[in-house]
Amino acid sequence: MEEHLYDELLVELECPICTNYMSPPIRQCATGHSVCDACRKKLPKCALCQGNFTECRNHSLEALAVKMRYPCINKVSGCTAKLTYTERETHELRCALKGFKCAMEKCTWVGRLEDLAAHWASKKMSSKPYHKSNVCHTKMKSESYYVNMVNAYDRLFWFKCKLTKNKLYWAVQYIGNAAEAEGYYYEIEIFKPGKTKKKILLSDYCQSIELENSQLFGDDSCICINTDAVNGFVSNDQLLIYYLRVNAVKDEKPDQAQGQVAQDVTFKTDKGGRQRDRSKGPPNLAKKDYKKKFNQHQNQKLNKHKDGFVLL
């Protein structure tokens, strides 16, 4: 009986637009219809009566919302958690029964994390899922979009590559707890086959799976480069070849975390236990070492002269 009453009260807190449960602030139109704050920001007028929105809030519903315990959005998948409105967002981002979308465009599949790899395999893609380090290529045509699964560190990621409007985007999304995404980063190393020293190295942190593509392919959310910058690496058949590597931040050594430029000036220890700055070039021979080598050279000349040879 109590459970049934609770469900009836929760119905009163459903937003009539998006059907999600409303939580403070709950907005109202001039007629008195209540909507969630997210829908209020999207709508110019009330969708139920076409009336104007006011600055008024439904304080009665807000008071009820504060007292209620809400079911997790993943209830249909088996989650039995009952949450206050302040706990909902954090729990639903980390819920073990959270549903994950397929990254393939037009695919409507949503399922559990442990079922995602099997779903991807069922698509029978021409390329197999990637691992920590991979050689990839992108056909440099006017528009393209490519996605593949990456299995690294016993974790799953989406790798996405998009070519549009003379810009090339690479993004890697961590599939799982959003808070763990920045524990991983990815590298794109563009190279020219046969010219090992000609390359461009780019890197960025992995993003959360929560980001939609419209947000993901922003200049600040993933690696982005103008196509003009890579024209010198494109082959005759219009292929751009590069390495994709997914790394864990915790695997970084202190020297590596400072970047390649810092590595070039890393201090090396000389024979005396002192540190030497490599950026200053090779060390000079100590005076005693120089004298020792000079004396050895003179002795070699004398020995050869004794044997009947003259060193000119």
PDB file of C-alpha atoms in Angstrom:
ATOM      1  CA  MET A   1       0.000   0.000   0.000  1.00  0.00           C
ATOM      2  CA  GLU A   2       2.764   2.419   0.974  1.00  0.00           C
ATOM      3  CA  GLU A   3       4.722   1.541  -2.175  1.00  0.00           C
ATOM      4  CA  HIS A   4       1.639   2.205  -4.330  1.00  0.00           C
ATOM      5  CA  LEU A   5       1.110   5.598  -2.694  1.00  0.00           C
ATOM      6  CA  TYR A   6       4.739   6.492  -3.314  1.00  0.00           C
ATOM      7  CA  ASP A   7       4.387   5.652  -7.014  1.00  0.00           C
ATOM      8  CA  GLU A   8       1.307   7.886  -7.278  1.00  0.00           C
ATOM      9  CA  LEU A   9       3.170  10.798  -5.733  1.00  0.00           C
ATOM     10  CA  LEU A  10       6.071  10.286  -8.136  1.00  0.00           C
ATOM     11  CA  VAL A  11       3.643  10.608 -11.069  1.00  0.00           C
ATOM     12  CA  GLU A  12       2.881  14.138  -9.875  1.00  0.00           C
ATOM     13  CA  LEU A  13       6.593  14.945 -10.181  1.00  0.00           C
ATOM     14  CA  GLU A  14       6.914  13.816 -13.806  1.00  0.00           C
ATOM     15  CA  CYS A  15       7.654  16.631 -16.229  1.00  0.00           C
ATOM     16  CA  PRO A  16       4.834  16.693 -18.843  1.00  0.00           C
ATOM     17  CA  ILE A  17       7.372  17.472 -21.583  1.00  0.00           C
ATOM     18  CA  CYS A  18      10.303  15.093 -21.101  1.00  0.00           C
ATOM     19  CA  THR A  19       8.632  12.765 -18.496  1.00  0.00           C
ATOM     20  CA  ASN A  20      11.739  12.883 -16.264  1.00  0.00           C
ATOM     21  CA  TYR A  21      11.175  13.532 -12.594  1.00  0.00           C
ATOM     22  CA  MET A  22      11.222  17.227 -11.706  1.00  0.00           C
ATOM     23  CA  SER A  23      13.471  18.573  -8.984  1.00  0.00           C
ATOM     24  CA  PRO A  24      14.057  22.137  -7.747  1.00  0.00           C
ATOM     25  CA  PRO A  25      13.797  24.588  -9.419  1.00  0.00           C
ATOM     26  CA  ILE A  26      10.390  23.635 -10.869  1.00  0.00           C
ATOM     27  CA  ARG A  27       9.164  26.282 -13.339  1.00  0.00           C
ATOM     28  CA  GLN A  28       5.607  27.408 -14.146  1.00  0.00           C
ATOM     29  CA  CYS A  29       3.745  29.059 -16.996  1.00  0.00           C
ATOM     30  CA  ALA A  30       1.088  31.758 -16.494  1.00  0.00           C
ATOM     31  CA  THR A  31      -1.648  29.099 -16.508  1.00  0.00           C
ATOM     32  CA  GLY A  32       0.062  27.114 -13.759  1.00  0.00           C
ATOM     33  CA  HIS A  33       1.570  24.168 -15.682  1.00  0.00           C
ATOM     34  CA  SER A  34       4.817  22.953 -14.118  1.00  0.00           C
ATOM     35  CA  VAL A  35       7.879  21.844 -16.106  1.00  0.00           C
ATOM     36  CA  CYS A  36      11.444  20.913 -15.217  1.00  0.00           C
ATOM     37  CA  ASP A  37      14.167  23.513 -15.433  1.00  0.00           C
ATOM     38  CA  ALA A  38      15.811  21.830 -18.459  1.00  0.00           C
ATOM     39  CA  CYS A  39      12.611  21.977 -20.539  1.00  0.00           C
ATOM     40  CA  ARG A  40      11.933  25.550 -19.454  1.00  0.00           C
ATOM     41  CA  LYS A  41      15.302  26.596 -20.921  1.00  0.00           C
ATOM     42  CA  LYS A  42      14.500  24.935 -24.247  1.00  0.00           C
ATOM     43  CA  LEU A  43      10.934  26.170 -24.749  1.00  0.00           C
ATOM     44  CA  PRO A  44       9.881  29.729 -25.686  1.00  0.00           C
ATOM     45  CA  LYS A  45       6.310  29.010 -24.504  1.00  0.00           C
ATOM     46  CA  CYS A  46       4.451  26.358 -22.551  1.00  0.00           C
ATOM     47  CA  ALA A  47       3.962  23.307 -24.764  1.00  0.00           C
ATOM     48  CA  LEU A  48       0.640  22.472 -23.084  1.00  0.00           C
ATOM     49  CA  CYS A  49      -1.210  25.768 -23.441  1.00  0.00           C
ATOM     50  CA  GLN A  50       1.143  28.009 -25.469  1.00  0.00           C
ATOM     51  CA  GLY A  51       1.104  30.465 -22.576  1.00  0.00           C
ATOM     52  CA  ASN A  52       4.113  32.508 -21.533  1.00  0.00           C
ATOM     53  CA  PHE A  53       6.415  31.295 -18.793  1.00  0.00           C
ATOM     54  CA  THR A  54       6.718  33.352 -15.624  1.00  0.00           C
ATOM     55  CA  GLU A  55       9.516  33.682 -13.105  1.00  0.00           C
ATOM     56  CA  CYS A  56       7.334  31.870 -10.555  1.00  0.00           C
ATOM     57  CA  ARG A  57       8.276  28.457  -9.177  1.00  0.00           C
ATOM     58  CA  ASN A  58       6.013  25.706  -7.877  1.00  0.00           C
ATOM     59  CA  HIS A  59       7.164  25.702  -4.254  1.00  0.00           C
ATOM     60  CA  SER A  60       4.640  23.055  -3.212  1.00  0.00           C
ATOM     61  CA  LEU A  61       6.008  20.514  -5.704  1.00  0.00           C
ATOM     62  CA  GLU A  62       9.567  21.498  -4.799  1.00  0.00           C
ATOM     63  CA  ALA A  63       8.851  20.760  -1.126  1.00  0.00           C
ATOM     64  CA  LEU A  64       7.469  17.348  -2.129  1.00  0.00           C
ATOM     65  CA  ALA A  65      10.469  16.658  -4.379  1.00  0.00           C
ATOM     66  CA  VAL A  66      12.884  17.246  -1.509  1.00  0.00           C
ATOM     67  CA  LYS A  67      11.125  14.608   0.629  1.00  0.00           C
ATOM     68  CA  MET A  68      10.773  11.941  -2.066  1.00  0.00           C
ATOM     69  CA  ARG A  69      13.001   8.960  -2.819  1.00  0.00           C
ATOM     70  CA  TYR A  70      13.385   8.417  -6.541  1.00  0.00           C
ATOM     71  CA  PRO A  71      14.043   5.161  -8.392  1.00  0.00           C
ATOM     72  CA  CYS A  72      17.229   4.989 -10.454  1.00  0.00           C
ATOM     73  CA  ILE A  73      16.770   5.661 -14.169  1.00  0.00           C
ATOM     74  CA  ASN A  74      18.152   2.133 -14.707  1.00  0.00           C
ATOM     75  CA  LYS A  75      15.314   0.525 -12.766  1.00  0.00           C
ATOM     76  CA  VAL A  76      14.231  -1.399 -15.874  1.00  0.00           C
ATOM     77  CA  SER A  77      17.713  -2.987 -15.947  1.00  0.00           C
ATOM     78  CA  GLY A  78      17.378  -4.171 -12.361  1.00  0.00           C
ATOM     79  CA  CYS A  79      18.686  -1.301 -10.206  1.00  0.00           C
ATOM     80  CA  THR A  80      16.704  -1.102  -6.940  1.00  0.00           C
ATOM     81  CA  ALA A  81      18.305   2.057  -5.503  1.00  0.00           C
ATOM     82  CA  LYS A  82      16.062   4.701  -3.911  1.00  0.00           C
ATOM     83  CA  LEU A  83      17.642   8.128  -4.095  1.00  0.00           C
ATOM     84  CA  THR A  84      17.103  11.682  -2.935  1.00  0.00           C
ATOM     85  CA  TYR A  85      17.020  14.255  -5.703  1.00  0.00           C
ATOM     86  CA  THR A  86      20.550  15.387  -4.757  1.00  0.00           C
ATOM     87  CA  GLU A  87      21.896  11.809  -5.059  1.00  0.00           C
ATOM     88  CA  ARG A  88      20.323  10.954  -8.399  1.00  0.00           C
ATOM     89  CA  GLU A  89      22.817  12.503 -10.814  1.00  0.00           C
ATOM     90  CA  THR A  90      25.929  11.069  -9.147  1.00  0.00           C
ATOM     91  CA  HIS A  91      24.429   7.601  -8.770  1.00  0.00           C
ATOM     92  CA  GLU A  92      23.058   7.396 -12.322  1.00  0.00           C
ATOM     93  CA  LEU A  93      26.447   8.327 -13.797  1.00  0.00           C
ATOM     94  CA  ARG A  94      28.087   5.485 -11.871  1.00  0.00           C
ATOM     95  CA  CYS A  95      25.285   2.936 -11.736  1.00  0.00           C
ATOM     96  CA  ALA A  96      26.547  -0.571 -12.504  1.00  0.00           C
ATOM     97  CA  LEU A  97      23.358  -1.291 -14.463  1.00  0.00           C
ATOM     98  CA  LYS A  98      23.615   1.814 -16.599  1.00  0.00           C
ATOM     99  CA  GLY A  99      22.695   1.376 -20.241  1.00  0.00           C
ATOM    100  CA  PHE A 100      25.312   2.269 -22.880  1.00  0.00           C
ATOM    101  CA  LYS A 101      24.519   3.314 -26.437  1.00  0.00           C
ATOM    102  CA  CYS A 102      26.108   1.860 -29.530  1.00  0.00           C
ATOM    103  CA  ALA A 103      28.396   4.447 -31.164  1.00  0.00           C
ATOM    104  CA  MET A 104      27.349   3.449 -34.671  1.00  0.00           C
ATOM    105  CA  GLU A 105      25.125   6.067 -36.251  1.00  0.00           C
ATOM    106  CA  LYS A 106      21.462   5.028 -36.634  1.00  0.00           C
ATOM    107  CA  CYS A 107      21.922   2.049 -34.287  1.00  0.00           C
ATOM    108  CA  THR A 108      19.306   2.195 -31.505  1.00  0.00           C
ATOM    109  CA  TRP A 109      20.866  -0.521 -29.305  1.00  0.00           C
ATOM    110  CA  VAL A 110      21.260   0.337 -25.603  1.00  0.00           C
ATOM    111  CA  GLY A 111      22.536  -2.261 -23.164  1.00  0.00           C
ATOM    112  CA  ARG A 112      24.800  -3.225 -20.318  1.00  0.00           C
ATOM    113  CA  LEU A 113      28.545  -2.666 -20.436  1.00  0.00           C
ATOM    114  CA  GLU A 114      29.267  -6.405 -20.322  1.00  0.00           C
ATOM    115  CA  ASP A 115      27.064  -6.915 -23.417  1.00  0.00           C
ATOM    116  CA  LEU A 116      28.572  -4.104 -25.479  1.00  0.00           C
ATOM    117  CA  ALA A 117      31.530  -6.044 -26.928  1.00  0.00           C
ATOM    118  CA  ALA A 118      29.257  -8.881 -28.076  1.00  0.00           C
ATOM    119  CA  HIS A 119      26.897  -6.391 -29.704  1.00  0.00           C
ATOM    120  CA  TRP A 120      29.781  -4.768 -31.580  1.00  0.00           C
ATOM    121  CA  ALA A 121      31.059  -8.172 -32.731  1.00  0.00           C
ATOM    122  CA  SER A 122      27.583  -9.007 -34.074  1.00  0.00           C
ATOM    123  CA  LYS A 123      27.920  -6.161 -36.585  1.00  0.00           C
ATOM    124  CA  LYS A 124      30.714  -8.097 -38.357  1.00  0.00           C
ATOM    125  CA  MET A 125      32.726  -4.977 -39.082  1.00  0.00           C
ATOM    126  CA  SER A 126      35.484  -5.194 -41.684  1.00  0.00           C
ATOM    127  CA  SER A 127      38.071  -4.038 -39.100  1.00  0.00           C
ATOM    128  CA  LYS A 128      38.533  -5.810 -35.774  1.00  0.00           C
ATOM    129  CA  PRO A 129      38.434  -3.914 -32.454  1.00  0.00           C
ATOM    130  CA  TYR A 130      41.613  -1.972 -31.725  1.00  0.00           C
ATOM    131  CA  HIS A 131      44.022  -2.527 -28.850  1.00  0.00           C
ATOM    132  CA  LYS A 132      46.448  -0.278 -26.948  1.00  0.00           C
ATOM    133  CA  SER A 133      48.574   0.428 -30.042  1.00  0.00           C
ATOM    134  CA  ASN A 134      47.317   0.329 -33.645  1.00  0.00           C
ATOM    135  CA  VAL A 135      48.230   1.419 -37.157  1.00  0.00           C
ATOM    136  CA  CYS A 136      45.228   3.210 -38.666  1.00  0.00           C
ATOM    137  CA  HIS A 137      44.434   5.107 -41.821  1.00  0.00           C
ATOM    138  CA  THR A 138      41.892   7.689 -42.924  1.00  0.00           C
ATOM    139  CA  LYS A 139      40.778   8.229 -46.490  1.00  0.00           C
ATOM    140  CA  MET A 140      41.204  11.948 -47.131  1.00  0.00           C
ATOM    141  CA  LYS A 141      37.982  12.703 -48.940  1.00  0.00           C
ATOM    142  CA  SER A 142      35.613  15.615 -48.379  1.00  0.00           C
ATOM    143  CA  GLU A 143      33.479  14.080 -45.592  1.00  0.00           C
ATOM    144  CA  SER A 144      33.851  10.896 -43.541  1.00  0.00           C
ATOM    145  CA  TYR A 145      33.060   9.422 -40.139  1.00  0.00           C
ATOM    146  CA  TYR A 146      34.592   6.275 -38.670  1.00  0.00           C
ATOM    147  CA  VAL A 147      34.106   4.549 -35.320  1.00  0.00           C
ATOM    148  CA  ASN A 148      35.643   1.435 -33.765  1.00  0.00           C
ATOM    149  CA  MET A 149      35.880  -0.158 -30.358  1.00  0.00           C
ATOM    150  CA  VAL A 150      39.186  -0.167 -28.456  1.00  0.00           C
ATOM    151  CA  ASN A 151      40.004  -2.800 -25.834  1.00  0.00           C
ATOM    152  CA  ALA A 152      42.874  -1.623 -23.600  1.00  0.00           C
ATOM    153  CA  TYR A 153      43.728  -2.219 -19.928  1.00  0.00           C
ATOM    154  CA  ASP A 154      40.666  -4.527 -19.747  1.00  0.00           C
ATOM    155  CA  ARG A 155      38.524  -1.466 -20.434  1.00  0.00           C
ATOM    156  CA  LEU A 156      36.448  -0.470 -23.445  1.00  0.00           C
ATOM    157  CA  PHE A 157      36.711   2.788 -25.384  1.00  0.00           C
ATOM    158  CA  TRP A 158      35.158   4.268 -28.508  1.00  0.00           C
ATOM    159  CA  PHE A 159      37.588   5.604 -31.112  1.00  0.00           C
ATOM    160  CA  LYS A 160      35.986   8.158 -33.419  1.00  0.00           C
ATOM    161  CA  CYS A 161      37.466   9.913 -36.430  1.00  0.00           C
ATOM    162  CA  LYS A 162      35.619  12.604 -38.345  1.00  0.00           C
ATOM    163  CA  LEU A 163      36.660  14.543 -41.450  1.00  0.00           C
ATOM    164  CA  THR A 164      34.568  17.591 -42.261  1.00  0.00           C
ATOM    165  CA  LYS A 165      35.025  21.156 -43.514  1.00  0.00           C
ATOM    166  CA  ASN A 166      38.790  20.759 -43.997  1.00  0.00           C
ATOM    167  CA  LYS A 167      39.243  19.659 -40.376  1.00  0.00           C
ATOM    168  CA  LEU A 168      40.198  16.255 -39.048  1.00  0.00           C
ATOM    169  CA  TYR A 169      39.003  15.208 -35.582  1.00  0.00           C
ATOM    170  CA  TRP A 170      40.134  12.271 -33.444  1.00  0.00           C
ATOM    171  CA  ALA A 171      38.410  11.393 -30.181  1.00  0.00           C
ATOM    172  CA  VAL A 172      38.556   8.508 -27.712  1.00  0.00           C
ATOM    173  CA  GLN A 173      35.739   8.037 -25.194  1.00  0.00           C
ATOM    174  CA  TYR A 174      35.989   5.916 -22.072  1.00  0.00           C
ATOM    175  CA  ILE A 175      33.019   3.557 -21.722  1.00  0.00           C
ATOM    176  CA  GLY A 176      32.243   3.446 -18.026  1.00  0.00           C
ATOM    177  CA  ASN A 177      32.320   5.713 -14.989  1.00  0.00           C
ATOM    178  CA  ALA A 178      32.668   9.294 -16.255  1.00  0.00           C
ATOM    179  CA  ALA A 179      34.986  10.172 -13.360  1.00  0.00           C
ATOM    180  CA  GLU A 180      37.543   7.611 -14.588  1.00  0.00           C
ATOM    181  CA  ALA A 181      37.841   8.991 -18.136  1.00  0.00           C
ATOM    182  CA  GLU A 182      40.759  11.324 -17.412  1.00  0.00           C
ATOM    183  CA  GLY A 183      42.743   8.388 -16.047  1.00  0.00           C
ATOM    184  CA  TYR A 184      43.485   7.608 -19.707  1.00  0.00           C
ATOM    185  CA  TYR A 185      44.843   9.568 -22.651  1.00  0.00           C
ATOM    186  CA  TYR A 186      45.412   8.818 -26.321  1.00  0.00           C
ATOM    187  CA  GLU A 187      48.058   9.674 -28.890  1.00  0.00           C
ATOM    188  CA  ILE A 188      47.821  10.161 -32.632  1.00  0.00           C
ATOM    189  CA  GLU A 189      51.215   9.870 -34.337  1.00  0.00           C
ATOM    190  CA  ILE A 190      51.015  10.781 -38.021  1.00  0.00           C
ATOM    191  CA  PHE A 191      53.915   9.455 -40.083  1.00  0.00           C
ATOM    192  CA  LYS A 192      55.113   9.105 -43.656  1.00  0.00           C
ATOM    193  CA  PRO A 193      55.945   5.479 -44.619  1.00  0.00           C
ATOM    194  CA  GLY A 194      59.639   5.215 -45.475  1.00  0.00           C
ATOM    195  CA  LYS A 195      60.482   8.471 -43.684  1.00  0.00           C
ATOM    196  CA  THR A 196      60.602   7.511 -40.027  1.00  0.00           C
ATOM    197  CA  LYS A 197      61.733  10.925 -38.767  1.00  0.00           C
ATOM    198  CA  LYS A 198      58.904  12.804 -40.436  1.00  0.00           C
ATOM    199  CA  LYS A 199      55.971  12.736 -38.037  1.00  0.00           C
ATOM    200  CA  ILE A 200      53.431  14.742 -36.031  1.00  0.00           C
ATOM    201  CA  LEU A 201      52.574  13.632 -32.490  1.00  0.00           C
ATOM    202  CA  LEU A 202      49.296  14.791 -30.900  1.00  0.00           C
ATOM    203  CA  SER A 203      47.731  13.717 -27.611  1.00  0.00           C
ATOM    204  CA  ASP A 204      44.735  14.485 -25.398  1.00  0.00           C
ATOM    205  CA  TYR A 205      42.778  13.018 -22.489  1.00  0.00           C
ATOM    206  CA  CYS A 206      40.016  10.521 -23.149  1.00  0.00           C
ATOM    207  CA  GLN A 207      36.530  11.939 -22.811  1.00  0.00           C
ATOM    208  CA  SER A 208      33.486  10.646 -20.980  1.00  0.00           C
ATOM    209  CA  ILE A 209      30.937   8.547 -22.842  1.00  0.00           C
ATOM    210  CA  GLU A 210      28.360  11.106 -21.706  1.00  0.00           C
ATOM    211  CA  LEU A 211      29.457  13.571 -24.397  1.00  0.00           C
ATOM    212  CA  GLU A 212      27.358  13.540 -27.548  1.00  0.00           C
ATOM    213  CA  ASN A 213      29.157  13.908 -30.884  1.00  0.00           C
ATOM    214  CA  SER A 214      27.996  17.508 -31.209  1.00  0.00           C
ATOM    215  CA  GLN A 215      29.975  18.321 -28.045  1.00  0.00           C
ATOM    216  CA  LEU A 216      32.750  15.813 -28.603  1.00  0.00           C
ATOM    217  CA  PHE A 217      33.899  17.176 -31.947  1.00  0.00           C
ATOM    218  CA  GLY A 218      34.643  20.590 -30.550  1.00  0.00           C
ATOM    219  CA  ASP A 219      38.102  22.113 -30.708  1.00  0.00           C
ATOM    220  CA  ASP A 220      38.511  21.788 -26.932  1.00  0.00           C
ATOM    221  CA  SER A 221      37.061  18.286 -26.484  1.00  0.00           C
ATOM    222  CA  CYS A 222      39.279  16.236 -28.781  1.00  0.00           C
ATOM    223  CA  ILE A 223      42.267  16.415 -31.115  1.00  0.00           C
ATOM    224  CA  CYS A 224      41.577  18.638 -34.107  1.00  0.00           C
ATOM    225  CA  ILE A 225      43.916  19.590 -36.955  1.00  0.00           C
ATOM    226  CA  ASN A 226      43.473  21.398 -40.271  1.00  0.00           C
ATOM    227  CA  THR A 227      43.853  19.117 -43.277  1.00  0.00           C
ATOM    228  CA  ASP A 228      46.409  21.531 -44.776  1.00  0.00           C
ATOM    229  CA  ALA A 229      48.782  20.619 -41.945  1.00  0.00           C
ATOM    230  CA  VAL A 230      48.844  16.914 -42.932  1.00  0.00           C
ATOM    231  CA  ASN A 231      48.862  17.196 -46.728  1.00  0.00           C
ATOM    232  CA  GLY A 232      52.563  16.342 -46.791  1.00  0.00           C
ATOM    233  CA  PHE A 233      51.816  12.972 -45.161  1.00  0.00           C
ATOM    234  CA  VAL A 234      48.996  11.872 -47.490  1.00  0.00           C
ATOM    235  CA  SER A 235      49.926   9.036 -49.876  1.00  0.00           C
ATOM    236  CA  ASN A 236      49.209   8.918 -53.604  1.00  0.00           C
ATOM    237  CA  ASP A 237      46.030   6.938 -52.937  1.00  0.00           C
ATOM    238  CA  GLN A 238      44.840   9.671 -50.529  1.00  0.00           C
ATOM    239  CA  LEU A 239      45.466   7.719 -47.319  1.00  0.00           C
ATOM    240  CA  LEU A 240      46.681   9.350 -44.113  1.00  0.00           C
ATOM    241  CA  ILE A 241      48.462   6.746 -41.981  1.00  0.00           C
ATOM    242  CA  TYR A 242      48.983   7.105 -38.235  1.00  0.00           C
ATOM    243  CA  TYR A 243      49.419   5.285 -34.963  1.00  0.00           C
ATOM    244  CA  LEU A 244      46.616   5.312 -32.396  1.00  0.00           C
ATOM    245  CA  ARG A 245      47.757   4.567 -28.859  1.00  0.00           C
ATOM    246  CA  VAL A 246      45.646   4.492 -25.684  1.00  0.00           C
ATOM    247  CA  ASN A 247      47.623   4.916 -22.466  1.00  0.00           C
ATOM    248  CA  ALA A 248      46.889   4.977 -18.753  1.00  0.00           C
ATOM    249  CA  VAL A 249      48.023   8.126 -16.974  1.00  0.00           C
ATOM    250  CA  LYS A 250      49.162   6.081 -13.953  1.00  0.00           C
ATOM    251  CA  ASP A 251      51.673   4.246 -16.197  1.00  0.00           C
ATOM    252  CA  GLU A 252      53.471   7.517 -16.934  1.00  0.00           C
ATOM    253  CA  LYS A 253      56.975   7.927 -15.559  1.00  0.00           C
ATOM    254  CA  PRO A 254      57.866  11.408 -14.275  1.00  0.00           C
ATOM    255  CA  ASP A 255      60.204  12.008 -17.234  1.00  0.00           C
ATOM    256  CA  GLN A 256      57.517  11.037 -19.753  1.00  0.00           C
ATOM    257  CA  ALA A 257      54.905  13.290 -18.193  1.00  0.00           C
ATOM    258  CA  GLN A 258      57.033  16.355 -18.983  1.00  0.00           C
ATOM    259  CA  GLY A 259      56.863  15.725 -22.711  1.00  0.00           C
ATOM    260  CA  GLN A 260      59.323  15.007 -25.473  1.00  0.00           C
ATOM    261  CA  VAL A 261      60.974  18.446 -25.318  1.00  0.00           C
ATOM    262  CA  ALA A 262      61.774  17.925 -21.668  1.00  0.00           C
ATOM    263  CA  GLN A 263      63.250  14.520 -22.474  1.00  0.00           C
ATOM    264  CA  ASP A 264      65.721  16.059 -24.882  1.00  0.00           C
ATOM    265  CA  VAL A 265      67.284  18.042 -22.056  1.00  0.00           C
ATOM    266  CA  THR A 266      67.062  15.304 -19.424  1.00  0.00           C
ATOM    267  CA  PHE A 267      69.994  15.254 -17.015  1.00  0.00           C
ATOM    268  CA  LYS A 268      72.231  12.227 -17.356  1.00  0.00           C
ATOM    269  CA  THR A 269      74.625  11.060 -14.665  1.00  0.00           C
ATOM    270  CA  ASP A 270      78.327  11.149 -15.536  1.00  0.00           C
ATOM    271  CA  LYS A 271      80.971   8.825 -14.136  1.00  0.00           C
ATOM    272  CA  GLY A 272      81.409  10.991 -11.053  1.00  0.00           C
ATOM    273  CA  GLY A 273      77.734  10.655 -10.091  1.00  0.00           C
ATOM    274  CA  ARG A 274      76.977  14.229 -11.109  1.00  0.00           C
ATOM    275  CA  GLN A 275      74.119  15.142 -13.428  1.00  0.00           C
ATOM    276  CA  ARG A 276      74.783  16.541 -16.857  1.00  0.00           C
ATOM    277  CA  ASP A 277      72.433  18.627 -19.000  1.00  0.00           C
ATOM    278  CA  ARG A 278      72.204  16.876 -22.399  1.00  0.00           C
ATOM    279  CA  SER A 279      71.080  20.091 -24.052  1.00  0.00           C
ATOM    280  CA  LYS A 280      74.650  21.453 -23.609  1.00  0.00           C
ATOM    281  CA  GLY A 281      76.120  18.804 -25.881  1.00  0.00           C
ATOM    282  CA  PRO A 282      78.600  16.010 -25.142  1.00  0.00           C
ATOM    283  CA  PRO A 283      80.943  16.438 -22.153  1.00  0.00           C
ATOM    284  CA  ASN A 284      84.533  17.652 -22.654  1.00  0.00           C
ATOM    285  CA  LEU A 285      87.323  15.272 -21.826  1.00  0.00           C
ATOM    286  CA  ALA A 286      88.938  15.972 -18.484  1.00  0.00           C
ATOM    287  CA  LYS A 287      92.536  17.258 -18.735  1.00  0.00           C
ATOM    288  CA  LYS A 288      94.001  14.104 -17.199  1.00  0.00           C
ATOM    289  CA  ASP A 289      92.077  11.965 -19.727  1.00  0.00           C
ATOM    290  CA  TYR A 290      93.419  14.120 -22.565  1.00  0.00           C
ATOM    291  CA  LYS A 291      97.027  13.811 -21.354  1.00  0.00           C
ATOM    292  CA  LYS A 292      96.634  10.061 -20.962  1.00  0.00           C
ATOM    293  CA  LYS A 293      95.355   9.651 -24.530  1.00  0.00           C
ATOM    294  CA  PHE A 294      98.092  11.993 -25.865  1.00  0.00           C
ATOM    295  CA  ASN A 295     100.845   9.971 -24.173  1.00  0.00           C
ATOM    296  CA  GLN A 296      99.419   6.708 -25.520  1.00  0.00           C
ATOM    297  CA  HIS A 297      99.416   8.150 -29.028  1.00  0.00           C
ATOM    298  CA  GLN A 298     103.059   9.270 -28.711  1.00  0.00           C
ATOM    299  CA  ASN A 299     104.125   5.827 -27.460  1.00  0.00           C
ATOM    300  CA  GLN A 300     102.422   4.216 -30.466  1.00  0.00           C
ATOM    301  CA  LYS A 301     104.427   6.495 -32.794  1.00  0.00           C
ATOM    302  CA  LEU A 302     107.714   5.587 -31.086  1.00  0.00           C
ATOM    303  CA  ASN A 303     106.983   1.869 -31.206  1.00  0.00           C
ATOM    304  CA  LYS A 304     106.236   2.025 -34.929  1.00  0.00           C
ATOM    305  CA  HIS A 305     109.451   4.025 -35.523  1.00  0.00           C
ATOM    306  CA  LYS A 306     111.474   1.336 -33.751  1.00  0.00           C
ATOM    307  CA  ASP A 307     110.002  -1.286 -36.072  1.00  0.00           C
ATOM    308  CA  GLY A 308     111.305   0.604 -39.109  1.00  0.00           C
ATOM    309  CA  PHE A 309     108.212   2.655 -39.856  1.00  0.00           C
ATOM    310  CA  VAL A 310     108.046   6.412 -39.812  1.00  0.00           C
ATOM    311  CA  LEU A 311     104.650   7.955 -39.078  1.00  0.00           C
ATOM    312  CA  LEU A 312     104.242  11.074 -41.227  1.00  0.00           C
TER     313      LEU A 312
END
